[in-house]
Amino acid sequence: MRDNYDRKAYTPLHCAAEKGSTEVVHQLLDSDANVDAKGEDSNVPLHIAVFNKKKPLSNFFYGIAVRGNPRRYREVVEALLKYGFCVNPEDANNTELVHAAVENGYVNIVEDFFKYGANVNALLGRSGLTLLHNAVINKQEEVANLLISNEADINARDENGKTPIFYATENADISLTKFLLANVKDSPEVLFKAVETECVEIVKVLLRYDADVNATDKYGRTALHRIALQDNGFAVVRKCKSPEVKDAIAKLLLNRGAGVNTQTIKGETALHFAIENDNTKVVETILEC
């Protein structure tokens, strides 16, 4: 009878969690009650305990969920945050919990973590992502602002060598890009990524902040080379939204002093790439210089 459902499809364990009956919860679990059983509202006992602010039971269920099914760890953490989980001092070093709060934009909870001493640059998530990386990737500008005010390293690189502003540019997030550019060191790959995503407004913003138009990658390619590229097996640029977009970006780069005669390590200029890839408008623009 331990998993019989009432009219809400709640198990006895749900009901005990709702009432905060710690002793009953322990007895049911000792009798192999299903801690992951869902009611009609898809809530498991953990959700019920958190929603009803039964803190001791919330922590108890949290521990069971994490130990019993690591793959559900993030789901459990997000449920805790969503239903008003109260931060304790010991939570400040819980990487998954802090990252989940950042990703979901729970500003007040992130503030609580800092009050309890969370290290803004030390809590690294998957692939070496910092809290600021995750805030930017998930477009949580208010959280990003909070992180920077708590001395988040704006130039930190993840395991792939990418900074937070790289992801802002990749997402074509103009607002976050402007926000980060106010403090970031010059980073050539940011302009390269803006060209790759073919976002004219982001390119304009980067040039306004004096991005180096003649910076090169390891192949000796500049941003102008990249905008001339399409799909030739060596390209880094996706198919253009329209020839006009490529041309507009090429003109922006040229107006800021992009070198038309700059050669790659193989001796290729942007004009070579434009001709090879039938980028007629870019060819015309380069020849007009």
PDB file of C-alpha atoms in Angstrom:
ATOM      1  CA  MET A   1       0.000   0.000   0.000  1.00  0.00           C
ATOM      2  CA  ARG A   2       2.979   2.304   0.358  1.00  0.00           C
ATOM      3  CA  ASP A   3       2.634   3.611  -3.226  1.00  0.00           C
ATOM      4  CA  ASN A   4      -1.173   3.821  -3.420  1.00  0.00           C
ATOM      5  CA  TYR A   5      -2.357   7.077  -4.958  1.00  0.00           C
ATOM      6  CA  ASP A   6      -5.001   9.454  -3.633  1.00  0.00           C
ATOM      7  CA  ARG A   7      -7.232  11.582  -5.855  1.00  0.00           C
ATOM      8  CA  LYS A   8      -4.300  13.896  -6.770  1.00  0.00           C
ATOM      9  CA  ALA A   9      -2.250  10.877  -7.718  1.00  0.00           C
ATOM     10  CA  TYR A  10      -0.027  11.652  -4.745  1.00  0.00           C
ATOM     11  CA  THR A  11       1.643   8.784  -2.944  1.00  0.00           C
ATOM     12  CA  PRO A  12       1.766   8.631   0.849  1.00  0.00           C
ATOM     13  CA  LEU A  13       5.326   9.933   0.510  1.00  0.00           C
ATOM     14  CA  HIS A  14       4.016  13.049  -1.268  1.00  0.00           C
ATOM     15  CA  CYS A  15       1.542  13.605   1.559  1.00  0.00           C
ATOM     16  CA  ALA A  16       4.177  13.149   4.256  1.00  0.00           C
ATOM     17  CA  ALA A  17       6.444  15.594   2.437  1.00  0.00           C
ATOM     18  CA  GLU A  18       3.585  18.092   2.186  1.00  0.00           C
ATOM     19  CA  LYS A  19       3.006  17.938   5.940  1.00  0.00           C
ATOM     20  CA  GLY A  20       6.689  17.917   6.803  1.00  0.00           C
ATOM     21  CA  SER A  21       6.376  14.599   8.638  1.00  0.00           C
ATOM     22  CA  THR A  22      10.034  13.618   8.811  1.00  0.00           C
ATOM     23  CA  GLU A  23       9.453  10.454  10.821  1.00  0.00           C
ATOM     24  CA  VAL A  24       6.770   9.208   8.425  1.00  0.00           C
ATOM     25  CA  VAL A  25       9.011   9.963   5.440  1.00  0.00           C
ATOM     26  CA  HIS A  26      11.798   7.861   6.936  1.00  0.00           C
ATOM     27  CA  GLN A  27       9.390   5.003   7.646  1.00  0.00           C
ATOM     28  CA  LEU A  28       8.033   5.051   4.096  1.00  0.00           C
ATOM     29  CA  LEU A  29      11.507   5.099   2.593  1.00  0.00           C
ATOM     30  CA  ASP A  30      12.561   2.242   4.854  1.00  0.00           C
ATOM     31  CA  SER A  31       9.630   0.365   3.278  1.00  0.00           C
ATOM     32  CA  ASP A  32      10.972   1.118  -0.222  1.00  0.00           C
ATOM     33  CA  ALA A  33       8.570   3.926  -1.150  1.00  0.00           C
ATOM     34  CA  ASN A  34       9.378   5.395  -4.564  1.00  0.00           C
ATOM     35  CA  VAL A  35      11.130   8.727  -3.998  1.00  0.00           C
ATOM     36  CA  ASP A  36      10.749   9.587  -7.717  1.00  0.00           C
ATOM     37  CA  ALA A  37       6.998   8.927  -8.003  1.00  0.00           C
ATOM     38  CA  LYS A  38       5.174  11.774  -9.771  1.00  0.00           C
ATOM     39  CA  GLY A  39       1.729  13.158  -9.054  1.00  0.00           C
ATOM     40  CA  GLU A  40      -0.702  14.352 -11.721  1.00  0.00           C
ATOM     41  CA  ASP A  41       1.106  17.685 -11.620  1.00  0.00           C
ATOM     42  CA  SER A  42       4.421  15.896 -12.375  1.00  0.00           C
ATOM     43  CA  ASN A  43       5.800  16.837  -8.952  1.00  0.00           C
ATOM     44  CA  VAL A  44       7.881  14.357  -6.976  1.00  0.00           C
ATOM     45  CA  PRO A  45       7.999  14.439  -3.144  1.00  0.00           C
ATOM     46  CA  LEU A  46      11.072  16.692  -3.291  1.00  0.00           C
ATOM     47  CA  HIS A  47       9.071  19.365  -5.120  1.00  0.00           C
ATOM     48  CA  ILE A  48       6.266  19.156  -2.578  1.00  0.00           C
ATOM     49  CA  ALA A  49       8.658  19.547   0.355  1.00  0.00           C
ATOM     50  CA  VAL A  50      10.352  22.577  -1.216  1.00  0.00           C
ATOM     51  CA  PHE A  51       7.099  24.196  -2.327  1.00  0.00           C
ATOM     52  CA  ASN A  52       5.716  23.901   1.202  1.00  0.00           C
ATOM     53  CA  LYS A  53       8.970  25.255   2.677  1.00  0.00           C
ATOM     54  CA  LYS A  54       9.795  22.097   4.597  1.00  0.00           C
ATOM     55  CA  LYS A  55      13.505  22.873   4.729  1.00  0.00           C
ATOM     56  CA  PRO A  56      14.806  19.775   6.590  1.00  0.00           C
ATOM     57  CA  LEU A  57      12.896  17.459   4.280  1.00  0.00           C
ATOM     58  CA  SER A  58      13.928  19.469   1.212  1.00  0.00           C
ATOM     59  CA  ASN A  59      17.567  18.950   2.096  1.00  0.00           C
ATOM     60  CA  PHE A  60      16.929  15.290   2.853  1.00  0.00           C
ATOM     61  CA  PHE A  61      15.221  14.620  -0.496  1.00  0.00           C
ATOM     62  CA  TYR A  62      17.883  16.672  -2.269  1.00  0.00           C
ATOM     63  CA  GLY A  63      20.606  14.389  -0.898  1.00  0.00           C
ATOM     64  CA  ILE A  64      18.719  11.269  -1.934  1.00  0.00           C
ATOM     65  CA  ALA A  65      18.095  12.567  -5.452  1.00  0.00           C
ATOM     66  CA  VAL A  66      21.709  13.546  -6.012  1.00  0.00           C
ATOM     67  CA  ARG A  67      23.165  10.309  -4.690  1.00  0.00           C
ATOM     68  CA  GLY A  68      20.590   8.082  -6.315  1.00  0.00           C
ATOM     69  CA  ASN A  69      20.561   9.495  -9.833  1.00  0.00           C
ATOM     70  CA  PRO A  70      23.436  11.828 -10.758  1.00  0.00           C
ATOM     71  CA  ARG A  71      21.968  12.421 -14.225  1.00  0.00           C
ATOM     72  CA  ARG A  72      18.970  14.094 -12.607  1.00  0.00           C
ATOM     73  CA  TYR A  73      21.206  16.362 -10.523  1.00  0.00           C
ATOM     74  CA  ARG A  74      20.642  19.503 -12.594  1.00  0.00           C
ATOM     75  CA  GLU A  75      16.883  18.887 -12.779  1.00  0.00           C
ATOM     76  CA  VAL A  76      16.742  18.535  -8.999  1.00  0.00           C
ATOM     77  CA  VAL A  77      18.802  21.668  -8.416  1.00  0.00           C
ATOM     78  CA  GLU A  78      16.634  23.736 -10.762  1.00  0.00           C
ATOM     79  CA  ALA A  79      13.501  22.502  -9.007  1.00  0.00           C
ATOM     80  CA  LEU A  80      14.942  23.552  -5.663  1.00  0.00           C
ATOM     81  CA  LEU A  81      15.648  27.035  -6.955  1.00  0.00           C
ATOM     82  CA  LYS A  82      12.317  27.383  -8.730  1.00  0.00           C
ATOM     83  CA  TYR A  83      10.310  26.533  -5.631  1.00  0.00           C
ATOM     84  CA  GLY A  84      12.121  28.884  -3.276  1.00  0.00           C
ATOM     85  CA  PHE A  85      14.995  26.861  -1.875  1.00  0.00           C
ATOM     86  CA  CYS A  86      16.726  28.931   0.826  1.00  0.00           C
ATOM     87  CA  VAL A  87      20.479  29.267   0.489  1.00  0.00           C
ATOM     88  CA  ASN A  88      22.652  28.129   3.391  1.00  0.00           C
ATOM     89  CA  PRO A  89      26.329  29.053   3.957  1.00  0.00           C
ATOM     90  CA  GLU A  90      27.412  25.559   2.910  1.00  0.00           C
ATOM     91  CA  ASP A  91      25.650  26.007  -0.441  1.00  0.00           C
ATOM     92  CA  ALA A  92      28.093  28.743  -1.496  1.00  0.00           C
ATOM     93  CA  ASN A  93      30.596  26.158  -2.761  1.00  0.00           C
ATOM     94  CA  ASN A  94      28.030  23.937  -4.494  1.00  0.00           C
ATOM     95  CA  THR A  95      29.072  24.388  -8.118  1.00  0.00           C
ATOM     96  CA  GLU A  96      25.950  22.842  -9.667  1.00  0.00           C
ATOM     97  CA  LEU A  97      23.614  24.835  -7.467  1.00  0.00           C
ATOM     98  CA  VAL A  98      25.304  28.183  -8.128  1.00  0.00           C
ATOM     99  CA  HIS A  99      25.550  27.575 -11.887  1.00  0.00           C
ATOM    100  CA  ALA A 100      21.871  26.576 -12.028  1.00  0.00           C
ATOM    101  CA  ALA A 101      20.907  29.815 -10.275  1.00  0.00           C
ATOM    102  CA  VAL A 102      22.996  31.808 -12.761  1.00  0.00           C
ATOM    103  CA  GLU A 103      21.644  30.010 -15.837  1.00  0.00           C
ATOM    104  CA  ASN A 104      18.045  30.534 -14.749  1.00  0.00           C
ATOM    105  CA  GLY A 105      18.504  34.194 -13.840  1.00  0.00           C
ATOM    106  CA  TYR A 106      17.765  33.902 -10.114  1.00  0.00           C
ATOM    107  CA  VAL A 107      19.504  37.164  -9.210  1.00  0.00           C
ATOM    108  CA  ASN A 108      18.477  37.253  -5.557  1.00  0.00           C
ATOM    109  CA  ILE A 109      19.675  33.712  -4.984  1.00  0.00           C
ATOM    110  CA  VAL A 110      23.006  34.443  -6.684  1.00  0.00           C
ATOM    111  CA  GLU A 111      23.355  37.461  -4.391  1.00  0.00           C
ATOM    112  CA  ASP A 112      22.816  35.172  -1.403  1.00  0.00           C
ATOM    113  CA  PHE A 113      25.594  32.887  -2.600  1.00  0.00           C
ATOM    114  CA  PHE A 114      27.996  35.829  -2.632  1.00  0.00           C
ATOM    115  CA  LYS A 115      26.902  36.870   0.847  1.00  0.00           C
ATOM    116  CA  TYR A 116      27.998  33.436   2.002  1.00  0.00           C
ATOM    117  CA  GLY A 117      31.371  33.694   0.270  1.00  0.00           C
ATOM    118  CA  ALA A 118      30.921  32.044  -3.134  1.00  0.00           C
ATOM    119  CA  ASN A 119      34.050  32.527  -5.272  1.00  0.00           C
ATOM    120  CA  VAL A 120      32.867  34.046  -8.525  1.00  0.00           C
ATOM    121  CA  ASN A 121      35.856  32.782 -10.535  1.00  0.00           C
ATOM    122  CA  ALA A 122      36.542  29.419  -8.888  1.00  0.00           C
ATOM    123  CA  LEU A 123      33.237  27.602  -9.449  1.00  0.00           C
ATOM    124  CA  LEU A 124      33.867  26.088 -12.867  1.00  0.00           C
ATOM    125  CA  GLY A 125      31.131  24.178 -14.652  1.00  0.00           C
ATOM    126  CA  ARG A 126      31.273  21.863 -17.638  1.00  0.00           C
ATOM    127  CA  SER A 127      34.075  22.583 -20.122  1.00  0.00           C
ATOM    128  CA  GLY A 128      35.628  25.028 -17.688  1.00  0.00           C
ATOM    129  CA  LEU A 129      32.794  27.540 -17.965  1.00  0.00           C
ATOM    130  CA  THR A 130      32.851  30.265 -15.330  1.00  0.00           C
ATOM    131  CA  LEU A 131      29.681  31.707 -13.856  1.00  0.00           C
ATOM    132  CA  LEU A 132      30.046  34.689 -16.196  1.00  0.00           C
ATOM    133  CA  HIS A 133      30.365  32.412 -19.224  1.00  0.00           C
ATOM    134  CA  ASN A 134      27.099  30.727 -18.236  1.00  0.00           C
ATOM    135  CA  ALA A 135      25.301  34.003 -17.597  1.00  0.00           C
ATOM    136  CA  VAL A 136      26.282  35.232 -21.066  1.00  0.00           C
ATOM    137  CA  ILE A 137      25.491  31.954 -22.833  1.00  0.00           C
ATOM    138  CA  ASN A 138      22.019  31.978 -21.265  1.00  0.00           C
ATOM    139  CA  LYS A 139      21.524  35.716 -21.952  1.00  0.00           C
ATOM    140  CA  GLN A 140      21.146  36.612 -18.273  1.00  0.00           C
ATOM    141  CA  GLU A 141      22.342  40.216 -18.443  1.00  0.00           C
ATOM    142  CA  GLU A 142      21.224  41.187 -14.943  1.00  0.00           C
ATOM    143  CA  VAL A 143      23.101  38.246 -13.469  1.00  0.00           C
ATOM    144  CA  ALA A 144      26.150  39.072 -15.609  1.00  0.00           C
ATOM    145  CA  ASN A 145      26.102  42.594 -14.193  1.00  0.00           C
ATOM    146  CA  LEU A 146      25.956  41.191 -10.666  1.00  0.00           C
ATOM    147  CA  LEU A 147      28.854  38.820 -11.362  1.00  0.00           C
ATOM    148  CA  ILE A 148      31.047  41.587 -12.738  1.00  0.00           C
ATOM    149  CA  SER A 149      30.254  43.778  -9.739  1.00  0.00           C
ATOM    150  CA  ASN A 150      31.560  40.863  -7.658  1.00  0.00           C
ATOM    151  CA  GLU A 151      34.828  40.865  -9.632  1.00  0.00           C
ATOM    152  CA  ALA A 152      34.112  38.146 -12.175  1.00  0.00           C
ATOM    153  CA  ASP A 153      37.040  37.794 -14.579  1.00  0.00           C
ATOM    154  CA  ILE A 154      35.687  39.159 -17.840  1.00  0.00           C
ATOM    155  CA  ASN A 155      38.698  37.806 -19.745  1.00  0.00           C
ATOM    156  CA  ALA A 156      38.522  34.260 -18.342  1.00  0.00           C
ATOM    157  CA  ARG A 157      38.765  31.492 -20.930  1.00  0.00           C
ATOM    158  CA  ASP A 158      37.026  28.139 -20.822  1.00  0.00           C
ATOM    159  CA  GLU A 159      38.604  24.843 -21.891  1.00  0.00           C
ATOM    160  CA  ASN A 160      38.033  25.846 -25.520  1.00  0.00           C
ATOM    161  CA  GLY A 161      39.875  29.130 -25.028  1.00  0.00           C
ATOM    162  CA  LYS A 162      36.701  31.219 -25.319  1.00  0.00           C
ATOM    163  CA  THR A 163      35.911  34.306 -23.250  1.00  0.00           C
ATOM    164  CA  PRO A 164      32.403  35.405 -22.203  1.00  0.00           C
ATOM    165  CA  ILE A 165      32.294  38.082 -24.900  1.00  0.00           C
ATOM    166  CA  PHE A 166      32.992  35.421 -27.519  1.00  0.00           C
ATOM    167  CA  TYR A 167      29.692  33.773 -26.594  1.00  0.00           C
ATOM    168  CA  ALA A 168      27.851  37.103 -26.523  1.00  0.00           C
ATOM    169  CA  THR A 169      29.074  37.713 -30.060  1.00  0.00           C
ATOM    170  CA  GLU A 170      28.247  34.169 -31.142  1.00  0.00           C
ATOM    171  CA  ASN A 171      24.688  34.690 -29.873  1.00  0.00           C
ATOM    172  CA  ALA A 172      24.509  38.024 -31.734  1.00  0.00           C
ATOM    173  CA  ASP A 173      23.512  39.529 -28.388  1.00  0.00           C
ATOM    174  CA  ILE A 174      24.109  43.233 -28.979  1.00  0.00           C
ATOM    175  CA  SER A 175      23.179  44.367 -25.486  1.00  0.00           C
ATOM    176  CA  LEU A 176      25.496  41.933 -23.691  1.00  0.00           C
ATOM    177  CA  THR A 177      28.272  42.551 -26.199  1.00  0.00           C
ATOM    178  CA  LYS A 178      28.166  46.293 -25.514  1.00  0.00           C
ATOM    179  CA  PHE A 179      28.049  45.641 -21.795  1.00  0.00           C
ATOM    180  CA  LEU A 180      31.089  43.356 -21.843  1.00  0.00           C
ATOM    181  CA  LEU A 181      33.094  45.500 -24.246  1.00  0.00           C
ATOM    182  CA  ALA A 182      33.179  48.284 -21.673  1.00  0.00           C
ATOM    183  CA  ASN A 183      35.660  46.196 -19.669  1.00  0.00           C
ATOM    184  CA  VAL A 184      37.088  43.493 -21.912  1.00  0.00           C
ATOM    185  CA  LYS A 185      40.617  43.417 -23.308  1.00  0.00           C
ATOM    186  CA  ASP A 186      40.932  43.410 -27.084  1.00  0.00           C
ATOM    187  CA  SER A 187      40.389  39.900 -28.387  1.00  0.00           C
ATOM    188  CA  PRO A 188      40.761  39.331 -32.161  1.00  0.00           C
ATOM    189  CA  GLU A 189      38.614  36.196 -32.207  1.00  0.00           C
ATOM    190  CA  VAL A 190      35.615  38.265 -31.110  1.00  0.00           C
ATOM    191  CA  LEU A 191      35.632  40.212 -34.379  1.00  0.00           C
ATOM    192  CA  PHE A 192      36.191  36.964 -36.269  1.00  0.00           C
ATOM    193  CA  LYS A 193      33.115  35.458 -34.598  1.00  0.00           C
ATOM    194  CA  ALA A 194      31.030  38.562 -35.348  1.00  0.00           C
ATOM    195  CA  VAL A 195      31.981  38.255 -39.014  1.00  0.00           C
ATOM    196  CA  GLU A 196      31.223  34.532 -38.938  1.00  0.00           C
ATOM    197  CA  THR A 197      27.738  35.126 -37.538  1.00  0.00           C
ATOM    198  CA  GLU A 198      27.243  37.888 -40.119  1.00  0.00           C
ATOM    199  CA  CYS A 199      25.761  40.293 -37.605  1.00  0.00           C
ATOM    200  CA  VAL A 200      26.321  43.791 -38.970  1.00  0.00           C
ATOM    201  CA  GLU A 201      25.306  45.505 -35.730  1.00  0.00           C
ATOM    202  CA  ILE A 202      27.782  43.489 -33.651  1.00  0.00           C
ATOM    203  CA  VAL A 203      30.562  44.278 -36.137  1.00  0.00           C
ATOM    204  CA  LYS A 204      29.692  47.973 -35.859  1.00  0.00           C
ATOM    205  CA  VAL A 205      29.839  47.797 -32.066  1.00  0.00           C
ATOM    206  CA  LEU A 206      33.216  46.045 -32.102  1.00  0.00           C
ATOM    207  CA  LEU A 207      34.686  48.558 -34.533  1.00  0.00           C
ATOM    208  CA  ARG A 208      33.344  51.386 -32.407  1.00  0.00           C
ATOM    209  CA  TYR A 209      35.372  49.897 -29.559  1.00  0.00           C
ATOM    210  CA  ASP A 210      38.485  49.860 -31.782  1.00  0.00           C
ATOM    211  CA  ALA A 211      38.663  46.164 -32.595  1.00  0.00           C
ATOM    212  CA  ASP A 212      41.806  45.440 -34.631  1.00  0.00           C
ATOM    213  CA  VAL A 213      40.579  44.923 -38.200  1.00  0.00           C
ATOM    214  CA  ASN A 214      43.982  43.627 -39.312  1.00  0.00           C
ATOM    215  CA  ALA A 215      44.474  41.030 -36.577  1.00  0.00           C
ATOM    216  CA  THR A 216      45.159  37.576 -38.013  1.00  0.00           C
ATOM    217  CA  ASP A 217      44.423  34.003 -37.018  1.00  0.00           C
ATOM    218  CA  LYS A 218      46.953  31.174 -37.134  1.00  0.00           C
ATOM    219  CA  TYR A 219      46.470  30.907 -40.896  1.00  0.00           C
ATOM    220  CA  GLY A 220      47.196  34.582 -41.424  1.00  0.00           C
ATOM    221  CA  ARG A 221      43.567  35.394 -42.232  1.00  0.00           C
ATOM    222  CA  THR A 222      42.025  38.707 -41.241  1.00  0.00           C
ATOM    223  CA  ALA A 223      38.346  39.517 -40.740  1.00  0.00           C
ATOM    224  CA  LEU A 224      38.262  40.663 -44.382  1.00  0.00           C
ATOM    225  CA  HIS A 225      39.546  37.270 -45.512  1.00  0.00           C
ATOM    226  CA  ARG A 226      36.811  35.617 -43.481  1.00  0.00           C
ATOM    227  CA  ILE A 227      33.965  37.662 -44.914  1.00  0.00           C
ATOM    228  CA  ALA A 228      35.227  36.753 -48.383  1.00  0.00           C
ATOM    229  CA  LEU A 229      35.101  33.060 -47.539  1.00  0.00           C
ATOM    230  CA  GLN A 230      32.106  30.843 -48.127  1.00  0.00           C
ATOM    231  CA  ASP A 231      32.106  27.041 -48.254  1.00  0.00           C
ATOM    232  CA  ASN A 232      35.252  25.716 -49.877  1.00  0.00           C
ATOM    233  CA  GLY A 233      36.226  23.111 -47.315  1.00  0.00           C
ATOM    234  CA  PHE A 234      38.430  25.628 -45.493  1.00  0.00           C
ATOM    235  CA  ALA A 235      35.813  28.220 -44.710  1.00  0.00           C
ATOM    236  CA  VAL A 236      34.848  29.310 -41.243  1.00  0.00           C
ATOM    237  CA  VAL A 237      31.918  31.425 -42.358  1.00  0.00           C
ATOM    238  CA  ARG A 238      28.429  30.013 -42.749  1.00  0.00           C
ATOM    239  CA  LYS A 239      26.384  30.658 -45.854  1.00  0.00           C
ATOM    240  CA  CYS A 240      25.606  34.333 -45.980  1.00  0.00           C
ATOM    241  CA  LYS A 241      22.125  35.608 -45.209  1.00  0.00           C
ATOM    242  CA  SER A 242      22.458  37.662 -48.385  1.00  0.00           C
ATOM    243  CA  PRO A 243      25.286  38.998 -50.583  1.00  0.00           C
ATOM    244  CA  GLU A 244      24.350  42.463 -49.329  1.00  0.00           C
ATOM    245  CA  VAL A 245      25.174  41.489 -45.735  1.00  0.00           C
ATOM    246  CA  LYS A 246      28.641  40.254 -46.702  1.00  0.00           C
ATOM    247  CA  ASP A 247      29.201  43.422 -48.701  1.00  0.00           C
ATOM    248  CA  ALA A 248      28.035  45.647 -45.839  1.00  0.00           C
ATOM    249  CA  ILE A 249      30.478  43.972 -43.438  1.00  0.00           C
ATOM    250  CA  ALA A 250      33.313  44.172 -45.976  1.00  0.00           C
ATOM    251  CA  LYS A 251      32.692  47.913 -46.365  1.00  0.00           C
ATOM    252  CA  LEU A 252      32.715  48.419 -42.590  1.00  0.00           C
ATOM    253  CA  LEU A 253      36.060  46.641 -42.330  1.00  0.00           C
ATOM    254  CA  LEU A 254      37.574  48.513 -45.254  1.00  0.00           C
ATOM    255  CA  ASN A 255      36.387  51.866 -43.935  1.00  0.00           C
ATOM    256  CA  ARG A 256      38.255  51.103 -40.705  1.00  0.00           C
ATOM    257  CA  GLY A 257      41.483  50.363 -42.549  1.00  0.00           C
ATOM    258  CA  ALA A 258      41.347  46.643 -43.299  1.00  0.00           C
ATOM    259  CA  GLY A 259      44.306  45.762 -45.523  1.00  0.00           C
ATOM    260  CA  VAL A 260      43.221  44.620 -48.964  1.00  0.00           C
ATOM    261  CA  ASN A 261      46.712  43.334 -49.746  1.00  0.00           C
ATOM    262  CA  THR A 262      47.243  41.398 -46.513  1.00  0.00           C
ATOM    263  CA  GLN A 263      48.207  37.819 -47.355  1.00  0.00           C
ATOM    264  CA  THR A 264      47.609  34.563 -45.534  1.00  0.00           C
ATOM    265  CA  ILE A 265      50.511  32.223 -44.821  1.00  0.00           C
ATOM    266  CA  LYS A 266      49.789  30.741 -48.258  1.00  0.00           C
ATOM    267  CA  GLY A 267      49.954  34.130 -49.946  1.00  0.00           C
ATOM    268  CA  GLU A 268      46.211  34.600 -50.475  1.00  0.00           C
ATOM    269  CA  THR A 269      44.476  37.975 -50.222  1.00  0.00           C
ATOM    270  CA  ALA A 270      40.819  38.622 -49.438  1.00  0.00           C
ATOM    271  CA  LEU A 271      40.299  39.304 -53.147  1.00  0.00           C
ATOM    272  CA  HIS A 272      41.552  35.796 -53.952  1.00  0.00           C
ATOM    273  CA  PHE A 273      38.943  34.327 -51.609  1.00  0.00           C
ATOM    274  CA  ALA A 274      36.140  36.559 -52.873  1.00  0.00           C
ATOM    275  CA  ILE A 275      36.815  35.629 -56.504  1.00  0.00           C
ATOM    276  CA  GLU A 276      37.234  31.945 -55.697  1.00  0.00           C
ATOM    277  CA  ASN A 277      33.888  31.895 -53.873  1.00  0.00           C
ATOM    278  CA  ASP A 278      31.927  34.003 -56.372  1.00  0.00           C
ATOM    279  CA  ASN A 279      31.295  36.796 -53.870  1.00  0.00           C
ATOM    280  CA  THR A 280      30.719  39.321 -56.620  1.00  0.00           C
ATOM    281  CA  LYS A 281      29.708  42.260 -54.445  1.00  0.00           C
ATOM    282  CA  VAL A 282      32.713  41.806 -52.152  1.00  0.00           C
ATOM    283  CA  VAL A 283      34.971  41.595 -55.222  1.00  0.00           C
ATOM    284  CA  GLU A 284      33.552  44.892 -56.509  1.00  0.00           C
ATOM    285  CA  THR A 285      33.929  46.557 -53.112  1.00  0.00           C
ATOM    286  CA  ILE A 286      37.575  45.476 -52.754  1.00  0.00           C
ATOM    287  CA  LEU A 287      38.418  46.609 -56.293  1.00  0.00           C
ATOM    288  CA  GLU A 288      36.922  50.034 -55.574  1.00  0.00           C
ATOM    289  CA  CYS A 289      39.480  50.644 -52.805  1.00  0.00           C
TER     290      CYS A 289
END
